[in-house]
PDB file of C-alpha atoms in Angstrom:
ATOM      1  CA  MET A   1      -7.269  25.784  -3.634  1.00 64.00           C
ATOM      2  CA  ARG A   2     -10.440  27.845  -3.300  1.00 68.00           C
ATOM      3  CA  ALA A   3     -11.571  25.755  -0.335  1.00 66.00           C
ATOM      4  CA  LEU A   4      -8.191  26.286   1.327  1.00 70.00           C
ATOM      5  CA  ILE A   5      -8.365  30.059   0.793  1.00 72.00           C
ATOM      6  CA  PHE A   6     -11.912  30.173   2.158  1.00 69.00           C
ATOM      7  CA  LEU A   7     -10.912  28.150   5.227  1.00 69.00           C
ATOM      8  CA  GLU A   8      -7.929  30.411   5.940  1.00 71.00           C
ATOM      9  CA  MET A   9      -9.999  33.580   5.596  1.00 73.00           C
ATOM     10  CA  LYS A  10     -12.650  32.179   7.927  1.00 73.00           C
ATOM     11  CA  LYS A  11     -10.029  31.430  10.593  1.00 71.00           C
ATOM     12  CA  TYR A  12      -8.515  34.907  10.305  1.00 71.00           C
ATOM     13  CA  LEU A  13     -11.865  36.662  10.630  1.00 69.00           C
ATOM     14  CA  GLN A  14     -12.536  34.732  13.837  1.00 71.00           C
ATOM     15  CA  ASP A  15      -9.136  35.562  15.346  1.00 72.00           C
ATOM     16  CA  ARG A  16      -9.490  38.550  17.668  1.00 73.00           C
ATOM     17  CA  GLY A  17      -5.788  38.450  18.507  1.00 74.00           C
ATOM     18  CA  LEU A  18      -5.036  39.177  14.867  1.00 76.00           C
ATOM     19  CA  LEU A  19      -7.221  42.279  15.065  1.00 78.00           C
ATOM     20  CA  PHE A  20      -5.150  43.535  18.000  1.00 81.00           C
ATOM     21  CA  TRP A  21      -1.782  42.994  16.311  1.00 79.00           C
ATOM     22  CA  MET A  22      -2.834  44.318  12.917  1.00 85.00           C
ATOM     23  CA  LEU A  23      -4.941  47.366  13.781  1.00 88.00           C
ATOM     24  CA  ILE A  24      -5.362  48.243  17.447  1.00 90.00           C
ATOM     25  CA  LEU A  25      -1.686  48.141  18.444  1.00 90.00           C
ATOM     26  CA  PRO A  26      -0.340  50.156  15.473  1.00 92.00           C
ATOM     27  CA  ILE A  27      -3.049  52.793  15.961  1.00 94.00           C
ATOM     28  CA  ILE A  28      -2.158  53.063  19.660  1.00 94.00           C
ATOM     29  CA  PHE A  29       1.541  53.453  18.815  1.00 91.00           C
ATOM     30  CA  THR A  30       0.788  56.005  16.108  1.00 93.00           C
ATOM     31  CA  VAL A  31      -1.379  58.172  18.349  1.00 94.00           C
ATOM     32  CA  LEU A  32       0.997  57.903  21.305  1.00 93.00           C
ATOM     33  CA  PHE A  33       4.200  58.742  19.442  1.00 90.00           C
ATOM     34  CA  ILE A  34       2.630  61.561  17.444  1.00 92.00           C
ATOM     35  CA  ALA A  35       1.310  63.085  20.668  1.00 91.00           C
ATOM     36  CA  VAL A  36       4.724  62.851  22.342  1.00 89.00           C
ATOM     37  CA  LEU A  37       6.897  63.949  19.425  1.00 86.00           C
ATOM     38  CA  THR A  38       4.703  66.808  18.219  1.00 87.00           C
ATOM     39  CA  SER A  39       4.036  68.351  21.628  1.00 85.00           C
ATOM     40  CA  GLY A  40       5.051  72.017  21.511  1.00 82.00           C
ATOM     41  CA  THR A  41       6.391  71.867  17.934  1.00 83.00           C
ATOM     42  CA  GLU A  42       5.642  74.220  15.076  1.00 88.00           C
ATOM     43  CA  ALA A  43       2.996  73.331  12.499  1.00 85.00           C
ATOM     44  CA  THR A  44       5.541  72.585   9.750  1.00 87.00           C
ATOM     45  CA  ILE A  45       7.609  70.266  11.930  1.00 87.00           C
ATOM     46  CA  ARG A  46       4.450  68.594  13.206  1.00 90.00           C
ATOM     47  CA  GLU A  47       3.365  67.810   9.653  1.00 91.00           C
ATOM     48  CA  GLN A  48       6.781  66.325   8.853  1.00 90.00           C
ATOM     49  CA  ILE A  49       6.663  64.107  11.946  1.00 89.00           C
ATOM     50  CA  ILE A  50       3.170  62.869  11.124  1.00 92.00           C
ATOM     51  CA  LEU A  51       4.167  62.249   7.505  1.00 92.00           C
ATOM     52  CA  SER A  52       6.960  60.006   8.791  1.00 91.00           C
ATOM     53  CA  ILE A  53       5.169  58.203  11.633  1.00 92.00           C
ATOM     54  CA  VAL A  54       1.932  57.195   9.874  1.00 94.00           C
ATOM     55  CA  PRO A  55       3.559  55.334   6.944  1.00 94.00           C
ATOM     56  CA  GLY A  56       6.480  54.284   9.155  1.00 93.00           C
ATOM     57  CA  TYR A  57       4.373  52.406  11.675  1.00 93.00           C
ATOM     58  CA  THR A  58       2.193  51.065   8.878  1.00 95.00           C
ATOM     59  CA  VAL A  59       5.268  49.525   7.249  1.00 95.00           C
ATOM     60  CA  MET A  60       6.655  48.238  10.555  1.00 92.00           C
ATOM     61  CA  PHE A  61       3.486  46.600  11.841  1.00 93.00           C
ATOM     62  CA  VAL A  62       2.504  44.807   8.638  1.00 94.00           C
ATOM     63  CA  PHE A  63       5.484  42.511   9.219  1.00 93.00           C
ATOM     64  CA  PHE A  64       3.794  41.061  12.315  1.00 90.00           C
ATOM     65  CA  ILE A  65       1.539  39.044   9.993  1.00 91.00           C
ATOM     66  CA  MET A  66       4.516  36.707   9.733  1.00 91.00           C
ATOM     67  CA  ILE A  67       3.744  35.431  13.253  1.00 88.00           C
ATOM     68  CA  ASN A  68       0.255  34.451  12.166  1.00 87.00           C
ATOM     69  CA  MET A  69       1.530  32.791   8.997  1.00 89.00           C
ATOM     70  CA  VAL A  70       4.036  30.697  10.936  1.00 90.00           C
ATOM     71  CA  GLU A  71       1.406  29.709  13.490  1.00 88.00           C
ATOM     72  CA  THR A  72      -1.203  28.563  10.956  1.00 87.00           C
ATOM     73  CA  VAL A  73       1.285  26.652   8.808  1.00 88.00           C
ATOM     74  CA  LEU A  74       2.847  24.841  11.775  1.00 88.00           C
ATOM     75  CA  LYS A  75      -0.564  24.061  13.246  1.00 86.00           C
ATOM     76  CA  ASP A  76      -1.618  22.428   9.986  1.00 83.00           C
ATOM     77  CA  ARG A  77       1.609  20.428   9.978  1.00 85.00           C
ATOM     78  CA  ASN A  78       1.258  19.244  13.571  1.00 84.00           C
ATOM     79  CA  LEU A  79      -2.449  18.374  13.283  1.00 82.00           C
ATOM     80  CA  GLY A  80      -1.972  16.329  10.143  1.00 80.00           C
ATOM     81  CA  MET A  81      -3.747  18.735   7.811  1.00 78.00           C
ATOM     82  CA  THR A  82      -0.654  19.252   5.672  1.00 79.00           C
ATOM     83  CA  ALA A  83      -0.183  15.514   5.172  1.00 78.00           C
ATOM     84  CA  ARG A  84      -3.835  15.058   4.208  1.00 81.00           C
ATOM     85  CA  ILE A  85      -3.679  17.905   1.708  1.00 76.00           C
ATOM     86  CA  ALA A  86      -0.462  16.450   0.271  1.00 74.00           C
ATOM     87  CA  SER A  87      -2.330  13.220  -0.458  1.00 77.00           C
ATOM     88  CA  THR A  88      -4.740  15.098  -2.760  1.00 78.00           C
ATOM     89  CA  PRO A  89      -4.000  16.207  -6.355  1.00 77.00           C
ATOM     90  CA  LEU A  90      -3.298  19.735  -5.077  1.00 74.00           C
ATOM     91  CA  SER A  91       0.267  20.683  -6.052  1.00 79.00           C
ATOM     92  CA  PRO A  92       2.745  22.229  -3.586  1.00 78.00           C
ATOM     93  CA  TYR A  93       2.607  25.426  -5.646  1.00 74.00           C
ATOM     94  CA  LEU A  94      -1.165  25.727  -5.256  1.00 82.00           C
ATOM     95  CA  TYR A  95      -1.003  24.757  -1.580  1.00 81.00           C
ATOM     96  CA  LEU A  96       1.441  27.585  -0.889  1.00 85.00           C
ATOM     97  CA  LEU A  97      -0.696  30.013  -2.879  1.00 85.00           C
ATOM     98  CA  GLY A  98      -3.699  28.933  -0.837  1.00 84.00           C
ATOM     99  CA  LYS A  99      -1.787  29.873   2.308  1.00 84.00           C
ATOM    100  CA  TRP A 100      -0.401  33.052   0.776  1.00 88.00           C
ATOM    101  CA  ILE A 101      -3.420  34.762  -0.786  1.00 89.00           C
ATOM    102  CA  PRO A 102      -5.569  35.112   2.379  1.00 89.00           C
ATOM    103  CA  ASN A 103      -2.678  36.790   4.175  1.00 90.00           C
ATOM    104  CA  MET A 104      -2.222  39.178   1.273  1.00 93.00           C
ATOM    105  CA  VAL A 105      -5.877  40.176   1.578  1.00 92.00           C
ATOM    106  CA  ILE A 106      -5.521  40.734   5.333  1.00 91.00           C
ATOM    107  CA  VAL A 107      -2.353  42.832   4.997  1.00 94.00           C
ATOM    108  CA  PHE A 108      -3.783  44.954   2.193  1.00 95.00           C
ATOM    109  CA  ILE A 109      -6.853  45.696   4.317  1.00 93.00           C
ATOM    110  CA  GLN A 110      -4.534  46.564   7.213  1.00 94.00           C
ATOM    111  CA  ILE A 111      -2.560  49.053   5.106  1.00 96.00           C
ATOM    112  CA  PHE A 112      -5.753  50.610   3.752  1.00 95.00           C
ATOM    113  CA  ILE A 113      -7.274  51.078   7.224  1.00 95.00           C
ATOM    114  CA  LEU A 114      -4.086  52.500   8.762  1.00 95.00           C
ATOM    115  CA  LEU A 115      -3.621  55.012   5.948  1.00 96.00           C
ATOM    116  CA  LEU A 116      -7.314  55.888   6.089  1.00 96.00           C
ATOM    117  CA  PHE A 117      -6.933  56.445   9.831  1.00 96.00           C
ATOM    118  CA  GLY A 118      -4.018  58.776   9.151  1.00 95.00           C
ATOM    119  CA  LYS A 119      -6.073  60.694   6.606  1.00 95.00           C
ATOM    120  CA  LEU A 120      -9.179  61.048   8.779  1.00 95.00           C
ATOM    121  CA  VAL A 121      -7.421  61.827  12.062  1.00 95.00           C
ATOM    122  CA  TYR A 122      -4.262  63.682  10.975  1.00 94.00           C
ATOM    123  CA  ASN A 123      -5.225  64.744   7.448  1.00 93.00           C
ATOM    124  CA  ILE A 124      -2.090  63.270   5.897  1.00 94.00           C
ATOM    125  CA  PRO A 125      -1.688  64.150   2.198  1.00 94.00           C
ATOM    126  CA  LEU A 126      -2.325  61.458  -0.402  1.00 95.00           C
ATOM    127  CA  GLU A 127      -1.056  63.313  -3.453  1.00 95.00           C
ATOM    128  CA  GLN A 128      -0.260  60.258  -5.610  1.00 97.00           C
ATOM    129  CA  PRO A 129      -3.051  57.716  -4.981  1.00 96.00           C
ATOM    130  CA  PHE A 130      -2.011  55.401  -7.841  1.00 96.00           C
ATOM    131  CA  HIS A 131       1.536  55.226  -6.520  1.00 97.00           C
ATOM    132  CA  LEU A 132       0.228  54.553  -3.013  1.00 97.00           C
ATOM    133  CA  LEU A 133      -2.042  51.778  -4.276  1.00 97.00           C
ATOM    134  CA  LEU A 134       0.797  50.100  -6.148  1.00 97.00           C
ATOM    135  CA  LEU A 135       3.125  50.433  -3.154  1.00 97.00           C
ATOM    136  CA  SER A 136       0.464  48.901  -0.900  1.00 97.00           C
ATOM    137  CA  VAL A 137       0.120  45.893  -3.199  1.00 97.00           C
ATOM    138  CA  LEU A 138       3.884  45.469  -3.452  1.00 97.00           C
ATOM    139  CA  LEU A 139       4.400  45.778   0.308  1.00 97.00           C
ATOM    140  CA  THR A 140       1.658  43.202   0.821  1.00 96.00           C
ATOM    141  CA  PHE A 141       3.419  40.870  -1.622  1.00 96.00           C
ATOM    142  CA  THR A 142       6.773  41.407   0.087  1.00 96.00           C
ATOM    143  CA  VAL A 143       5.638  40.861   3.664  1.00 96.00           C
ATOM    144  CA  THR A 144       3.544  37.777   3.002  1.00 95.00           C
ATOM    145  CA  GLY A 145       6.142  36.278   0.678  1.00 95.00           C
ATOM    146  CA  MET A 146       8.782  36.608   3.376  1.00 95.00           C
ATOM    147  CA  GLY A 147       6.312  35.243   5.939  1.00 94.00           C
ATOM    148  CA  LEU A 148       5.638  32.177   3.814  1.00 93.00           C
ATOM    149  CA  GLY A 149       9.346  31.518   3.453  1.00 94.00           C
ATOM    150  CA  LEU A 150       9.842  31.889   7.203  1.00 94.00           C
ATOM    151  CA  ALA A 151       6.964  29.503   7.916  1.00 92.00           C
ATOM    152  CA  MET A 152       8.686  26.812   5.868  1.00 91.00           C
ATOM    153  CA  LEU A 153      12.037  27.363   7.586  1.00 92.00           C
ATOM    154  CA  VAL A 154      11.257  27.460  11.315  1.00 91.00           C
ATOM    155  CA  LYS A 155      10.366  24.384  13.363  1.00 86.00           C
ATOM    156  CA  THR A 156       8.438  25.957  16.252  1.00 88.00           C
ATOM    157  CA  ASN A 157       6.125  28.893  16.921  1.00 86.00           C
ATOM    158  CA  ASN A 158       8.645  30.419  19.311  1.00 88.00           C
ATOM    159  CA  MET A 159      11.272  30.449  16.583  1.00 89.00           C
ATOM    160  CA  GLY A 160       8.810  32.132  14.258  1.00 88.00           C
ATOM    161  CA  ILE A 161       7.933  34.792  16.843  1.00 87.00           C
ATOM    162  CA  ALA A 162      11.604  35.453  17.549  1.00 90.00           C
ATOM    163  CA  PHE A 163      12.520  35.835  13.878  1.00 89.00           C
ATOM    164  CA  THR A 164       9.470  38.016  13.228  1.00 88.00           C
ATOM    165  CA  GLN A 165      10.417  40.363  16.052  1.00 86.00           C
ATOM    166  CA  VAL A 166      13.935  40.627  14.670  1.00 89.00           C
ATOM    167  CA  VAL A 167      12.615  41.389  11.187  1.00 89.00           C
ATOM    168  CA  ALA A 168       9.816  43.747  12.291  1.00 87.00           C
ATOM    169  CA  LEU A 169      11.470  45.606  15.159  1.00 84.00           C
ATOM    170  CA  GLY A 170      15.059  45.357  13.935  1.00 87.00           C
ATOM    171  CA  GLY A 171      13.993  46.349  10.446  1.00 85.00           C
ATOM    172  CA  GLY A 172      11.862  49.137  11.906  1.00 84.00           C
ATOM    173  CA  LEU A 173      14.857  50.527  13.771  1.00 81.00           C
ATOM    174  CA  LEU A 174      17.375  50.215  10.942  1.00 84.00           C
ATOM    175  CA  GLY A 175      14.834  51.099   8.265  1.00 82.00           C
ATOM    176  CA  GLY A 176      14.001  54.490   9.731  1.00 79.00           C
ATOM    177  CA  GLN A 177      10.537  53.786  11.107  1.00 78.00           C
ATOM    178  CA  MET A 178      11.526  54.425  14.734  1.00 76.00           C
ATOM    179  CA  MET A 179      13.876  57.335  14.104  1.00 73.00           C
ATOM    180  CA  PRO A 180      14.836  59.408  11.039  1.00 74.00           C
ATOM    181  CA  LEU A 181      17.571  57.835   8.939  1.00 75.00           C
ATOM    182  CA  ASP A 182      19.583  61.062   8.759  1.00 74.00           C
ATOM    183  CA  THR A 183      20.034  61.010  12.550  1.00 71.00           C
ATOM    184  CA  MET A 184      21.511  57.501  12.533  1.00 74.00           C
ATOM    185  CA  PRO A 185      25.209  56.583  12.214  1.00 78.00           C
ATOM    186  CA  ALA A 186      26.574  56.160   8.701  1.00 81.00           C
ATOM    187  CA  PHE A 187      26.936  52.366   8.947  1.00 79.00           C
ATOM    188  CA  MET A 188      23.267  52.026   9.985  1.00 80.00           C
ATOM    189  CA  GLN A 189      22.213  54.181   7.047  1.00 82.00           C
ATOM    190  CA  THR A 190      24.177  51.844   4.787  1.00 86.00           C
ATOM    191  CA  ILE A 191      22.470  48.774   6.270  1.00 85.00           C
ATOM    192  CA  SER A 192      19.069  50.378   5.742  1.00 85.00           C
ATOM    193  CA  LYS A 193      19.599  50.325   1.973  1.00 88.00           C
ATOM    194  CA  PHE A 194      19.390  46.514   2.077  1.00 91.00           C
ATOM    195  CA  LEU A 195      16.077  46.426   3.979  1.00 93.00           C
ATOM    196  CA  PRO A 196      12.625  46.449   2.323  1.00 95.00           C
ATOM    197  CA  GLN A 197      11.261  48.544   5.201  1.00 94.00           C
ATOM    198  CA  SER A 198      13.525  51.455   4.338  1.00 93.00           C
ATOM    199  CA  TRP A 199      12.578  51.417   0.652  1.00 95.00           C
ATOM    200  CA  ALA A 200       8.858  51.108   1.383  1.00 96.00           C
ATOM    201  CA  HIS A 201       8.821  53.792   4.079  1.00 95.00           C
ATOM    202  CA  GLN A 202      10.603  56.384   1.968  1.00 94.00           C
ATOM    203  CA  ALA A 203       8.444  55.598  -1.061  1.00 96.00           C
ATOM    204  CA  PHE A 204       5.232  55.967   0.934  1.00 97.00           C
ATOM    205  CA  GLN A 205       6.406  59.310   2.317  1.00 95.00           C
ATOM    206  CA  ASP A 206       7.311  60.598  -1.137  1.00 96.00           C
ATOM    207  CA  ALA A 207       4.048  59.375  -2.682  1.00 97.00           C
ATOM    208  CA  MET A 208       2.035  61.050   0.066  1.00 96.00           C
ATOM    209  CA  ALA A 209       3.871  64.309  -0.534  1.00 94.00           C
ATOM    210  CA  GLY A 210       3.524  63.918  -4.303  1.00 95.00           C
ATOM    211  CA  THR A 211       7.267  63.764  -5.028  1.00 95.00           C
ATOM    212  CA  LEU A 212       7.739  60.092  -5.982  1.00 96.00           C
ATOM    213  CA  SER A 213       8.962  59.942  -9.585  1.00 95.00           C
ATOM    214  CA  TYR A 214       8.110  57.041 -11.893  1.00 95.00           C
ATOM    215  CA  MET A 215      11.765  56.033 -11.997  1.00 96.00           C
ATOM    216  CA  ASP A 216      11.934  55.846  -8.206  1.00 96.00           C
ATOM    217  CA  LEU A 217       8.634  53.971  -8.132  1.00 97.00           C
ATOM    218  CA  PHE A 218      10.017  51.447 -10.610  1.00 97.00           C
ATOM    219  CA  GLN A 219      13.171  50.974  -8.544  1.00 97.00           C
ATOM    220  CA  VAL A 220      11.228  50.488  -5.303  1.00 97.00           C
ATOM    221  CA  SER A 221       8.869  48.093  -7.076  1.00 97.00           C
ATOM    222  CA  LEU A 222      11.770  45.908  -8.181  1.00 97.00           C
ATOM    223  CA  VAL A 223      13.203  45.809  -4.664  1.00 96.00           C
ATOM    224  CA  LEU A 224       9.917  44.937  -2.951  1.00 97.00           C
ATOM    225  CA  PHE A 225       8.933  42.417  -5.602  1.00 97.00           C
ATOM    226  CA  GLY A 226      12.366  40.797  -5.334  1.00 97.00           C
ATOM    227  CA  PHE A 227      12.045  40.287  -1.576  1.00 96.00           C
ATOM    228  CA  GLY A 228       8.579  38.789  -1.912  1.00 95.00           C
ATOM    229  CA  LEU A 229       9.585  36.509  -4.786  1.00 95.00           C
ATOM    230  CA  ALA A 230      12.643  35.331  -2.843  1.00 96.00           C
ATOM    231  CA  GLY A 231      10.413  34.413   0.102  1.00 94.00           C
ATOM    232  CA  PHE A 232       8.070  32.401  -2.111  1.00 92.00           C
ATOM    233  CA  MET A 233      10.966  30.586  -3.808  1.00 93.00           C
ATOM    234  CA  ILE A 234      12.403  29.674  -0.403  1.00 94.00           C
ATOM    235  CA  ALA A 235       8.996  28.319   0.629  1.00 92.00           C
ATOM    236  CA  LEU A 236       8.705  26.295  -2.561  1.00 91.00           C
ATOM    237  CA  LEU A 237      12.193  24.813  -2.187  1.00 92.00           C
ATOM    238  CA  ARG A 238      11.682  24.054   1.510  1.00 91.00           C
ATOM    239  CA  TYR A 239       8.262  22.458   1.072  1.00 89.00           C
ATOM    240  CA  PRO A 240       9.509  18.860   0.535  1.00 88.00           C
ATOM    241  CA  ALA A 241      11.544  18.994   3.765  1.00 87.00           C
ATOM    242  CA  PHE A 242       8.612  20.630   5.548  1.00 87.00           C
ATOM    243  CA  LEU A 243       6.278  17.880   4.323  1.00 83.00           C
ATOM    244  CA  LYS A 244       8.559  15.184   5.748  1.00 83.00           C
ATOM    245  CA  GLN A 245       8.019  16.697   9.198  1.00 80.00           C
ATOM    246  CA  ALA A 246       4.240  16.637   8.813  1.00 73.00           C
ATOM    247  CA  ILE A 247       2.241  14.236  10.932  1.00 62.00           C
ATOM    248  CA  GLY A 248       0.350  11.727   8.804  1.00 57.00           C
TER     249      GLY A 248
END
């Protein structure tokens, strides 16, 4: 499994497109929307907008790692790598972990850099660093777990891109990353309660402001962990069918 993790990390570090999706694009969106939405506003309102946009776009853009996960898994399947690995003593569980862990590292680094950017450029508060660290780990677990499950379900890259856009952009809209939840219709606010983006975004905001209680942190942790675990279980259950499609 170590060799698989090392190979995946090496491929990711050489992928310049991944750098664009994970860091450059979210920073561009953050700067652009903060500049537009805070133009001519009072200092207090400006701080509230920044406190929403920085964690909001961080949460929204981490879900784009799912495209990369689908692409690498399907490429291995189509090139025969999956079939060759399946012929070794490596268990399906360890194979999936080998695909999962490198993406968790990449997403955690992404969250760290985007929050650091917000701190250095916009001086966002980080009042509860332990809470923020735990939320970052949990969000990483959630996103990559869901990405692994999606990679085992879809049959083509285009399907993976389409589903990722629905999850990332649709979840960003309904989860309050693109506009405040309290300005949305009641039925959309209800839907947001079933989305991990909404839970993560609100928790990050509260932790930055120093108002996230331990009870709320525990509740958010259960939700995010549940989504990630569900994604991994789907991947594990779908692996035999996925292996049958692999080229030997």
